[in-house]
PDB file of C-alpha atoms in Angstrom:
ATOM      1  CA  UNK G   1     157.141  55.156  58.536  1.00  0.00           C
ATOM      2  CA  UNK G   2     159.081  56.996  56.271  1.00  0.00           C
ATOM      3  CA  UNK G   3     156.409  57.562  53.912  1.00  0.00           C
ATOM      4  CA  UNK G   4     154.309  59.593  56.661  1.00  0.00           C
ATOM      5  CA  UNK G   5     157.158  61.596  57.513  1.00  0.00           C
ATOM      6  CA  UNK G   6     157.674  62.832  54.015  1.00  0.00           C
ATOM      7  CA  UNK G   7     154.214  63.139  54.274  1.00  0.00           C
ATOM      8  CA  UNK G   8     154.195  65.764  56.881  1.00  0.00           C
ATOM      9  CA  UNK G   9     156.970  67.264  55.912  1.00  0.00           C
ATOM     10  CA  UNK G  10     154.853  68.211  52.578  1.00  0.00           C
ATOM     11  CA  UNK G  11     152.366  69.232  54.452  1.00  0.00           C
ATOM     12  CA  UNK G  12     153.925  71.868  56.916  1.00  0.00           C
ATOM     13  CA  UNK G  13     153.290  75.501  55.880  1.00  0.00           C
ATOM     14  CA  UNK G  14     155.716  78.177  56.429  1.00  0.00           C
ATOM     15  CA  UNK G  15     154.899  81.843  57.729  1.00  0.00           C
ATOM     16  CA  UNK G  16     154.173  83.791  54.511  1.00  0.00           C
ATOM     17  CA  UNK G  17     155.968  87.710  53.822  1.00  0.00           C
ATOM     18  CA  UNK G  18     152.791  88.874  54.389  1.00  0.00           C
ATOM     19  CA  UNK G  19     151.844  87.458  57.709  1.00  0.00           C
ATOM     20  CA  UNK G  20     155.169  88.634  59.016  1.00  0.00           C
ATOM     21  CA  UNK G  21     154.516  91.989  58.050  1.00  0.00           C
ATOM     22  CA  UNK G  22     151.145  92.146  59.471  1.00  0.00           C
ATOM     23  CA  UNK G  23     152.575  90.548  62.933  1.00  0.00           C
ATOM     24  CA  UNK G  24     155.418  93.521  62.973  1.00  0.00           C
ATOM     25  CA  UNK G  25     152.558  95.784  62.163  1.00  0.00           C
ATOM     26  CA  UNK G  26     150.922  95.637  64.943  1.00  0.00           C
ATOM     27  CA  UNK G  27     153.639  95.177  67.420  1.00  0.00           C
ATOM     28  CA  UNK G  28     154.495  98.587  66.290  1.00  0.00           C
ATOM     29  CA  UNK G  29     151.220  99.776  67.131  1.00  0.00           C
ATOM     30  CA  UNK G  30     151.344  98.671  69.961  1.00  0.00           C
ATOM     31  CA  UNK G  31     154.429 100.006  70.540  1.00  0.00           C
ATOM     32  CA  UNK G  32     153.478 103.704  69.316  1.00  0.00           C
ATOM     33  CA  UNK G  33     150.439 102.886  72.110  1.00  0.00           C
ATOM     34  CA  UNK G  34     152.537 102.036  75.255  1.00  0.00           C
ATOM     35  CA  UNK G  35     155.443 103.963  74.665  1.00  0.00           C
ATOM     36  CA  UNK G  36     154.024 107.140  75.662  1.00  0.00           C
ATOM     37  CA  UNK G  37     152.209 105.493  78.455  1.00  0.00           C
ATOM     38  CA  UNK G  38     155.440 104.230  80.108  1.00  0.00           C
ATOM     39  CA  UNK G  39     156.823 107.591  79.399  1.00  0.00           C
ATOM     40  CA  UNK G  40     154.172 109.062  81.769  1.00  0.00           C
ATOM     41  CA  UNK G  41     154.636 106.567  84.148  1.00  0.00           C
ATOM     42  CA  UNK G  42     158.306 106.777  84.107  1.00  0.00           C
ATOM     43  CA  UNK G  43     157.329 111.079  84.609  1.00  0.00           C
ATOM     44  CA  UNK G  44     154.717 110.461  87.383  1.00  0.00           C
ATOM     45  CA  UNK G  45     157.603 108.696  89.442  1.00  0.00           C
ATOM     46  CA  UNK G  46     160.015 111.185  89.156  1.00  0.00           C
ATOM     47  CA  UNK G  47     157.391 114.124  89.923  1.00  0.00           C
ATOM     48  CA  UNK G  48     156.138 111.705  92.859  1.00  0.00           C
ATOM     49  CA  UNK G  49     160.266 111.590  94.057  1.00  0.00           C
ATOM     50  CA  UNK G  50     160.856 115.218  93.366  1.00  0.00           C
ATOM     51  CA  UNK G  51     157.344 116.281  95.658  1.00  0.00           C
ATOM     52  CA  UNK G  52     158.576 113.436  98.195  1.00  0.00           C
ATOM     53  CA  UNK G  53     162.606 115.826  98.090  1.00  0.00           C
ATOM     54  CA  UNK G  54     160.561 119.059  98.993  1.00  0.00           C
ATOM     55  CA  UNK G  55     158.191 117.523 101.642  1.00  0.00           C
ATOM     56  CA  UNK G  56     161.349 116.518 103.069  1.00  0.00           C
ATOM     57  CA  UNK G  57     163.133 119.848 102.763  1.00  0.00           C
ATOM     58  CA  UNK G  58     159.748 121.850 104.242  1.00  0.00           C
ATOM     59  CA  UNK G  59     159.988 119.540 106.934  1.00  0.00           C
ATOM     60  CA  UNK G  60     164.011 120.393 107.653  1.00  0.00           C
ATOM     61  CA  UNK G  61     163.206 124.200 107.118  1.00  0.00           C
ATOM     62  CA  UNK G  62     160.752 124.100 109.775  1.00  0.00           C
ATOM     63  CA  UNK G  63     163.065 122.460 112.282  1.00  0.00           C
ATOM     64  CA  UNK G  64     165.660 125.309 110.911  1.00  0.00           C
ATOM     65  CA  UNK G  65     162.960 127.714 112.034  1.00  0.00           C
ATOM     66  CA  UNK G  66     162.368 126.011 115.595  1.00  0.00           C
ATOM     67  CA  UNK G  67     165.827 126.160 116.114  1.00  0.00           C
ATOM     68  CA  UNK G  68     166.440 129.909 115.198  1.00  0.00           C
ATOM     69  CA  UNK G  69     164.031 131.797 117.075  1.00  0.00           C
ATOM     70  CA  UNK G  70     161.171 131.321 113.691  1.00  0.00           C
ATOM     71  CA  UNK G  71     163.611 132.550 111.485  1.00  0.00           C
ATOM     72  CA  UNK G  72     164.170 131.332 107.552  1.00  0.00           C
ATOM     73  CA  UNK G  73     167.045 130.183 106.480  1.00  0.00           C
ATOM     74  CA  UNK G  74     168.932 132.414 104.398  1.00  0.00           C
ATOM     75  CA  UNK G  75     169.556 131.382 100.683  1.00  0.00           C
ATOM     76  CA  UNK G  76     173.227 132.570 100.624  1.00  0.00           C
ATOM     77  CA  UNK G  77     174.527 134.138 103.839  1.00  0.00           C
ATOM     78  CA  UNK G  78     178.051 134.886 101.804  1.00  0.00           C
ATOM     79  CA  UNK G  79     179.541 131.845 102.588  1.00  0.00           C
ATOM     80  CA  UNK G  80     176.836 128.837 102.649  1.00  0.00           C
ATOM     81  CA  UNK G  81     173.769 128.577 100.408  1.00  0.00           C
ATOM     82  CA  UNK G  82     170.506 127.276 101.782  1.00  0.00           C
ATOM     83  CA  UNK G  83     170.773 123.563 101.107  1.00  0.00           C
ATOM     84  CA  UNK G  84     174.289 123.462 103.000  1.00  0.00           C
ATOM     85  CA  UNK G  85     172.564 124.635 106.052  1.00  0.00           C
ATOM     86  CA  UNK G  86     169.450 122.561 105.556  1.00  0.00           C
ATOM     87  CA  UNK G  87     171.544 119.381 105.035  1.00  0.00           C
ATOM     88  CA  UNK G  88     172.086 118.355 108.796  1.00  0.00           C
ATOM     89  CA  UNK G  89     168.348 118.317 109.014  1.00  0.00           C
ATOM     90  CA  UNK G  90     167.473 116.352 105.891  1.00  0.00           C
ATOM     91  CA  UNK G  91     170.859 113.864 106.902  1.00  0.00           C
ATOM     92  CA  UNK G  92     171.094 113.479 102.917  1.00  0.00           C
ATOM     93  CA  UNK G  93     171.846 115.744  99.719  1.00  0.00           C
ATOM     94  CA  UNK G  94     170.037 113.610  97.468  1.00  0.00           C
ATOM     95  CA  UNK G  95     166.991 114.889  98.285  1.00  0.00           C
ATOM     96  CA  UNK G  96     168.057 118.672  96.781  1.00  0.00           C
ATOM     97  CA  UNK G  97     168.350 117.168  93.291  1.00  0.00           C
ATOM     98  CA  UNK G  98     164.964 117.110  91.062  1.00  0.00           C
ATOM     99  CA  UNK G  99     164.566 114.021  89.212  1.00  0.00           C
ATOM    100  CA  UNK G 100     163.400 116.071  85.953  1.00  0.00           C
ATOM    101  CA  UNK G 101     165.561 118.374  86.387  1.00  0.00           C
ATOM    102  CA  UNK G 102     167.717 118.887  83.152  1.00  0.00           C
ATOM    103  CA  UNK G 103     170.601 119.393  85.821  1.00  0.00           C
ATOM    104  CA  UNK G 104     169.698 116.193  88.201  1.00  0.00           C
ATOM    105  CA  UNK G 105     173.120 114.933  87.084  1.00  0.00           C
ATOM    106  CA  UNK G 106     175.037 118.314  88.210  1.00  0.00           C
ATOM    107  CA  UNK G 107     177.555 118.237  91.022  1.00  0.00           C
ATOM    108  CA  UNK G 108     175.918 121.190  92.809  1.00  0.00           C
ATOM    109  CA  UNK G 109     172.153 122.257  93.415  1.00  0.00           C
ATOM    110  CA  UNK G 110     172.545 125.411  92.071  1.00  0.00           C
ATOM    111  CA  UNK G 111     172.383 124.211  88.858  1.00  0.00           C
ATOM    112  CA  UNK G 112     168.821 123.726  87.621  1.00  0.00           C
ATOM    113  CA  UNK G 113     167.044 121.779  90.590  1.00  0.00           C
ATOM    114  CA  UNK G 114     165.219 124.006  93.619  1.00  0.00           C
ATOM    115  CA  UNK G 115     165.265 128.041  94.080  1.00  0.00           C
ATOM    116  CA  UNK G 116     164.537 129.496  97.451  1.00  0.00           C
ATOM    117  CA  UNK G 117     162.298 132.482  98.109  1.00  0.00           C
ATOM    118  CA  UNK G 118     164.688 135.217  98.335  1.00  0.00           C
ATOM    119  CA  UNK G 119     162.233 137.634  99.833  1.00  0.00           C
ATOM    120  CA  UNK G 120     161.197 135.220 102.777  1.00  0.00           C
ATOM    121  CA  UNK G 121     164.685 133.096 102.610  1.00  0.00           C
ATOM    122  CA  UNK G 122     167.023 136.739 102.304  1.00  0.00           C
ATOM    123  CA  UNK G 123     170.129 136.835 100.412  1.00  0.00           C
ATOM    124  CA  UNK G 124     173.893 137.845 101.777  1.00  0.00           C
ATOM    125  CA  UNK G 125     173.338 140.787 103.902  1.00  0.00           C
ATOM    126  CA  UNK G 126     169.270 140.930 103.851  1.00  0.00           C
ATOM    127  CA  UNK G 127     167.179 139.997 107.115  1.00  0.00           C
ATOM    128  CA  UNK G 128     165.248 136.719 106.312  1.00  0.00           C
ATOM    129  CA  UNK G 129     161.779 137.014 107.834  1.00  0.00           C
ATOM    130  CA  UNK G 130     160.029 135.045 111.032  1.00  0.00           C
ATOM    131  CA  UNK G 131     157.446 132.865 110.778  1.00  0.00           C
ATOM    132  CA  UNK G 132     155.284 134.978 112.858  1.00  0.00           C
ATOM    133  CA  UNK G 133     155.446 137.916 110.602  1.00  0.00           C
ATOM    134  CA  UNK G 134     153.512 136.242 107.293  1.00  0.00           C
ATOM    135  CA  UNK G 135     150.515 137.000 107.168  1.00  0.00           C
ATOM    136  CA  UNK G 136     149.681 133.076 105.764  1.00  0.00           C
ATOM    137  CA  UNK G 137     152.720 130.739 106.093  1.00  0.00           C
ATOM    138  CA  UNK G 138     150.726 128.210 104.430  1.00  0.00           C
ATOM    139  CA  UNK G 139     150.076 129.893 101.346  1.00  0.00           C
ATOM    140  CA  UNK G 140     153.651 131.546 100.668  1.00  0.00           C
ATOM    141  CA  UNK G 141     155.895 129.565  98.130  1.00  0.00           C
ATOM    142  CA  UNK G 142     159.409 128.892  99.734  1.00  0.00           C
ATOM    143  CA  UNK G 143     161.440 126.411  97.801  1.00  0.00           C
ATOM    144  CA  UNK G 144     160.103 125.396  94.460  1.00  0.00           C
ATOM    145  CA  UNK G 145     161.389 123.315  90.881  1.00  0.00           C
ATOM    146  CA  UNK G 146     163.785 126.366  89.490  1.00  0.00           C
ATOM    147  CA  UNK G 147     166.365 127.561  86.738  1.00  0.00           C
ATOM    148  CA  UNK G 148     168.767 128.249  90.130  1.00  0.00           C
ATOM    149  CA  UNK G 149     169.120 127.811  93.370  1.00  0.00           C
ATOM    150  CA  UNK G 150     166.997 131.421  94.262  1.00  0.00           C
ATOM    151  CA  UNK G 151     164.036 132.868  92.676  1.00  0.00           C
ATOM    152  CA  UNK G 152     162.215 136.624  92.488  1.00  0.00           C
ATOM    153  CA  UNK G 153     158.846 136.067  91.723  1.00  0.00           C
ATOM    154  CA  UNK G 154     158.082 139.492  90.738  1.00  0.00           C
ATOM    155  CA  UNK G 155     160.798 139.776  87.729  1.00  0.00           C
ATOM    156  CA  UNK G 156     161.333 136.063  86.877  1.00  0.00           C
ATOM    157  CA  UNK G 157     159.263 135.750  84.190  1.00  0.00           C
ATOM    158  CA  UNK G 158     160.781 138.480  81.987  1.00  0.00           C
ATOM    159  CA  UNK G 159     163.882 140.448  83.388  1.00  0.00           C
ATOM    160  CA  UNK G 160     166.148 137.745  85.208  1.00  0.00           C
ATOM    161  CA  UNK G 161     169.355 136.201  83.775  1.00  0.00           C
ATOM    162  CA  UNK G 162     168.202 133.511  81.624  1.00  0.00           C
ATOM    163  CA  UNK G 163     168.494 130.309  83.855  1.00  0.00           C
ATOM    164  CA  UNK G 164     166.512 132.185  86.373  1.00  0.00           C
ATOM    165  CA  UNK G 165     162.938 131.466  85.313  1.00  0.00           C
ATOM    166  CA  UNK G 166     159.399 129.731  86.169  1.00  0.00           C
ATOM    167  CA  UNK G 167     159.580 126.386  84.801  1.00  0.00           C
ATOM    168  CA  UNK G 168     156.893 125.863  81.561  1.00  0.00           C
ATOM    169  CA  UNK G 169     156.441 129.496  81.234  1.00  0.00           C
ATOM    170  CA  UNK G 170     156.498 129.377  77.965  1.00  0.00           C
ATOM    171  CA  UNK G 171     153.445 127.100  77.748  1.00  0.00           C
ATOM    172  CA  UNK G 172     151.370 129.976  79.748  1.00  0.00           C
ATOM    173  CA  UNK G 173     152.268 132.643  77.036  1.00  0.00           C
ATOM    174  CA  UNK G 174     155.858 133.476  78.718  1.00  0.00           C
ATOM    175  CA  UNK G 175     158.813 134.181  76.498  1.00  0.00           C
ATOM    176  CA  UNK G 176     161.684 131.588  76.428  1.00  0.00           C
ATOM    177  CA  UNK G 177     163.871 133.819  74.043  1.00  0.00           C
ATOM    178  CA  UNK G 178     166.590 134.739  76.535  1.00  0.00           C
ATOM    179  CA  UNK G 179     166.640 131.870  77.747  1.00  0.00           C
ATOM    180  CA  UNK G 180     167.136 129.972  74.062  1.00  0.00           C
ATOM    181  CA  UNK G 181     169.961 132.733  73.357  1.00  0.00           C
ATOM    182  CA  UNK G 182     171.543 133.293  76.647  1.00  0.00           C
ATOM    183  CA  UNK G 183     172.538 129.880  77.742  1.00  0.00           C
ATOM    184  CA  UNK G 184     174.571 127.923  75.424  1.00  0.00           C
ATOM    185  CA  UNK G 185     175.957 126.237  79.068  1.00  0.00           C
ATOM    186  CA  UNK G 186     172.711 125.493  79.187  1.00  0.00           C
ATOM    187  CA  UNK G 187     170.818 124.073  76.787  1.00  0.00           C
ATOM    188  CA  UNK G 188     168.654 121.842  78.720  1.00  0.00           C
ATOM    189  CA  UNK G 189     166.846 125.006  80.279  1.00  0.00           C
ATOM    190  CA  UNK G 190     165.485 125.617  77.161  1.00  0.00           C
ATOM    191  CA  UNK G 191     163.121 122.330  77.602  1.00  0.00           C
ATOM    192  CA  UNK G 192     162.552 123.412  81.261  1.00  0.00           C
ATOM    193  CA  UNK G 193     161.214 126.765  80.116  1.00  0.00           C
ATOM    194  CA  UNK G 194     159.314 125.776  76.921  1.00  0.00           C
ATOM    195  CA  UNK G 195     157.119 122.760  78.764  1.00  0.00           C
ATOM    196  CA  UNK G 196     158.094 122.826  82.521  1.00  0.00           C
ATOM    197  CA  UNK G 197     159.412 120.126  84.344  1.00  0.00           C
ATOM    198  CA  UNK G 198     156.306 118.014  85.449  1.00  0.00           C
ATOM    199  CA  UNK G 199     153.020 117.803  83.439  1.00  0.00           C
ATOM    200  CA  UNK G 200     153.202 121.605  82.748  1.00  0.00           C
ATOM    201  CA  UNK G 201     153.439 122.205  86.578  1.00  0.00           C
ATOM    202  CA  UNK G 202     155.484 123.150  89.403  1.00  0.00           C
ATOM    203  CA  UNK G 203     156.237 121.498  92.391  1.00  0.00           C
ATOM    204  CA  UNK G 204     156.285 123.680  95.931  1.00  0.00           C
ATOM    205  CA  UNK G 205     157.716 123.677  99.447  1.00  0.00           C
ATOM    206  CA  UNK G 206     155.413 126.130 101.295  1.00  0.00           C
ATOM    207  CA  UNK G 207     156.994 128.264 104.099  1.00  0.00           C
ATOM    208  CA  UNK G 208     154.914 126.246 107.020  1.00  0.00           C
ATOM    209  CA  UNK G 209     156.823 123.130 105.875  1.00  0.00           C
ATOM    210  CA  UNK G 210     153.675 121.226 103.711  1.00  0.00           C
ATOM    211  CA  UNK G 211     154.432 120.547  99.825  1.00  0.00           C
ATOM    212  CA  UNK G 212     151.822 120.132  96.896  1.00  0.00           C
ATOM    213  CA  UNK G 213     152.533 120.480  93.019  1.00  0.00           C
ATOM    214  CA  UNK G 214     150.711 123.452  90.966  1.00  0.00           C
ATOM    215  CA  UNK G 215     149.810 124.519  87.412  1.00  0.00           C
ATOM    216  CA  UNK G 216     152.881 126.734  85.976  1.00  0.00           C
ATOM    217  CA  UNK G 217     150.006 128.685  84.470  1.00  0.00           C
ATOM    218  CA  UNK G 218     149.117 129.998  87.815  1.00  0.00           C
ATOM    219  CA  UNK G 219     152.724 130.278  88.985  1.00  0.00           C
ATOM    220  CA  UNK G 220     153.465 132.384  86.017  1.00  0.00           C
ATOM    221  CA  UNK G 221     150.275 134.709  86.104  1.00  0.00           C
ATOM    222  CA  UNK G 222     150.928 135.807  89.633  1.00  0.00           C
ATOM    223  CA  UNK G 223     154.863 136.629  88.991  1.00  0.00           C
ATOM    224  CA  UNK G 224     153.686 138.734  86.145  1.00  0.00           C
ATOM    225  CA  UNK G 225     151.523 140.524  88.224  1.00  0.00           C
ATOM    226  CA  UNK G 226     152.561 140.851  91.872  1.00  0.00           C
ATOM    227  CA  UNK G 227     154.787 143.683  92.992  1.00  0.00           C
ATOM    228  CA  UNK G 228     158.224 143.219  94.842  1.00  0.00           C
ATOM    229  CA  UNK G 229     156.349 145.800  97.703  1.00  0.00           C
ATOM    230  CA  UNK G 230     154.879 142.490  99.117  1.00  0.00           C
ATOM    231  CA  UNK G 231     156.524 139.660  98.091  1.00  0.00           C
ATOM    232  CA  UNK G 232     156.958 138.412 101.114  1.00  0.00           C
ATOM    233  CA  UNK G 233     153.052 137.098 101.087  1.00  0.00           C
ATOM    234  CA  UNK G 234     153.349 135.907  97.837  1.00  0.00           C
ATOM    235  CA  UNK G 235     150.377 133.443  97.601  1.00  0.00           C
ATOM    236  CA  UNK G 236     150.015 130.985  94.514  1.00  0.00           C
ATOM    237  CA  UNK G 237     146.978 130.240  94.971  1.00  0.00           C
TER     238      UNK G 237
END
């Protein structure tokens, strides 16, 4: 008996250098593989969540508007800002906080998560709009992934304070440079501007209530372009 134990012991092989290295090899490839693809995953979630928070806030705006005679919300009426007065509709804040947002950790919405329309949703002293008077509700951006918590699509692209911009404008040919050199607060926004926050896209709250997620490309081409004469039928499309 002993002598066949010896006997196997003499016979059992070790792992060699070289099969160890070939073994971590290709765990790394596959590592460099699925990596990225649980990266997009993780991304696809969080653009899923952040369409879900804006279906849910078109949904409270248009209960806003039932209850106030078709009229918007306004997006600071000097003492509230648009998600404060949207809140008892939604029941939650949660949902005003973008998942990719750089800012999704801030303690206010204003930072960095959703801007509101400022030419349908009016600002201060302005007169929102009704319902009634756009010409296509459904095709009118209201509340969208932003630098801050209200937007002016005719000027955003190029002559707003820095953290007020279209999300991956700088992929469609925009210019991130103010933003790079005029937010040291912000740093994040940088990212935000350079590649947008999902996939190179945007995603929307239309002003009849529905929610869908579009190219930044097309965002930023029709900023550059429309005039603040009729912003208030700003279509996307």
């Amino acid at each position: 008996m002993r002598r066949r134990n010896n006997h196997l012991k003499s016979t059992t092989k070790g792992v060699t250098l070289i099969e160890l290295l070939v073994v971590i090899a290709i765990i790394a490839i596959l590592a460099a593989i699925l990596f990225p693809v649980f990266a997009r995953a993780r991304e696809n979630a969080r653009r899923a969540s952040c369409l879900s928070n804006l279906k849910q806030i078109g949904l409270s705006v248009m209960m806003y508007v039932q209850d106030y005679d078709e009229m918007y919300p306004k997006t600071y009426d000097g003492t509230s800002y648009w998600w404060t007065t949207l809140q008892p509709y939604t029941k939650s804040e949660q949902v005003f906080y973008c998942p990719s947002s750089p800012f999704s950790g801030a303690s206010s919405p204003t930072n960095g998560n959703y801007g509101a329309n400022r030419y349908v949703m009016a600002y201060s002293t302005g007169n929102s709009i009704k319902m009634a008077s756009l010409e296509s509700a459904a095709n009118i951006y209201l509340i969208m992934d932003y630098g801050t918590y209200m937007t002016y699509p005719s000027t955003a692209v190029t002559s707003k304070a820095a953290w007020e911009y279209l999300p991956g404008m700088g992929d469609v040919g925009g210019n991130c440079a103010t933003v790079e050199s005029s937010t040291p607060s912000r740093p994040d926004n940088v990212t935000d501007c350079h590649s947008g926050r999902h996939f190179g896209g945007v995603n929307i709250a239309f002003a009849d209530g529905h929610a869908k997620w579009l190219k930044s490309s097309i965002l930023y081409h029709e900023a550059a372009t429309r005039s603040a004469t009729n912003l208030s039928n700003w279509d996307p499309h």
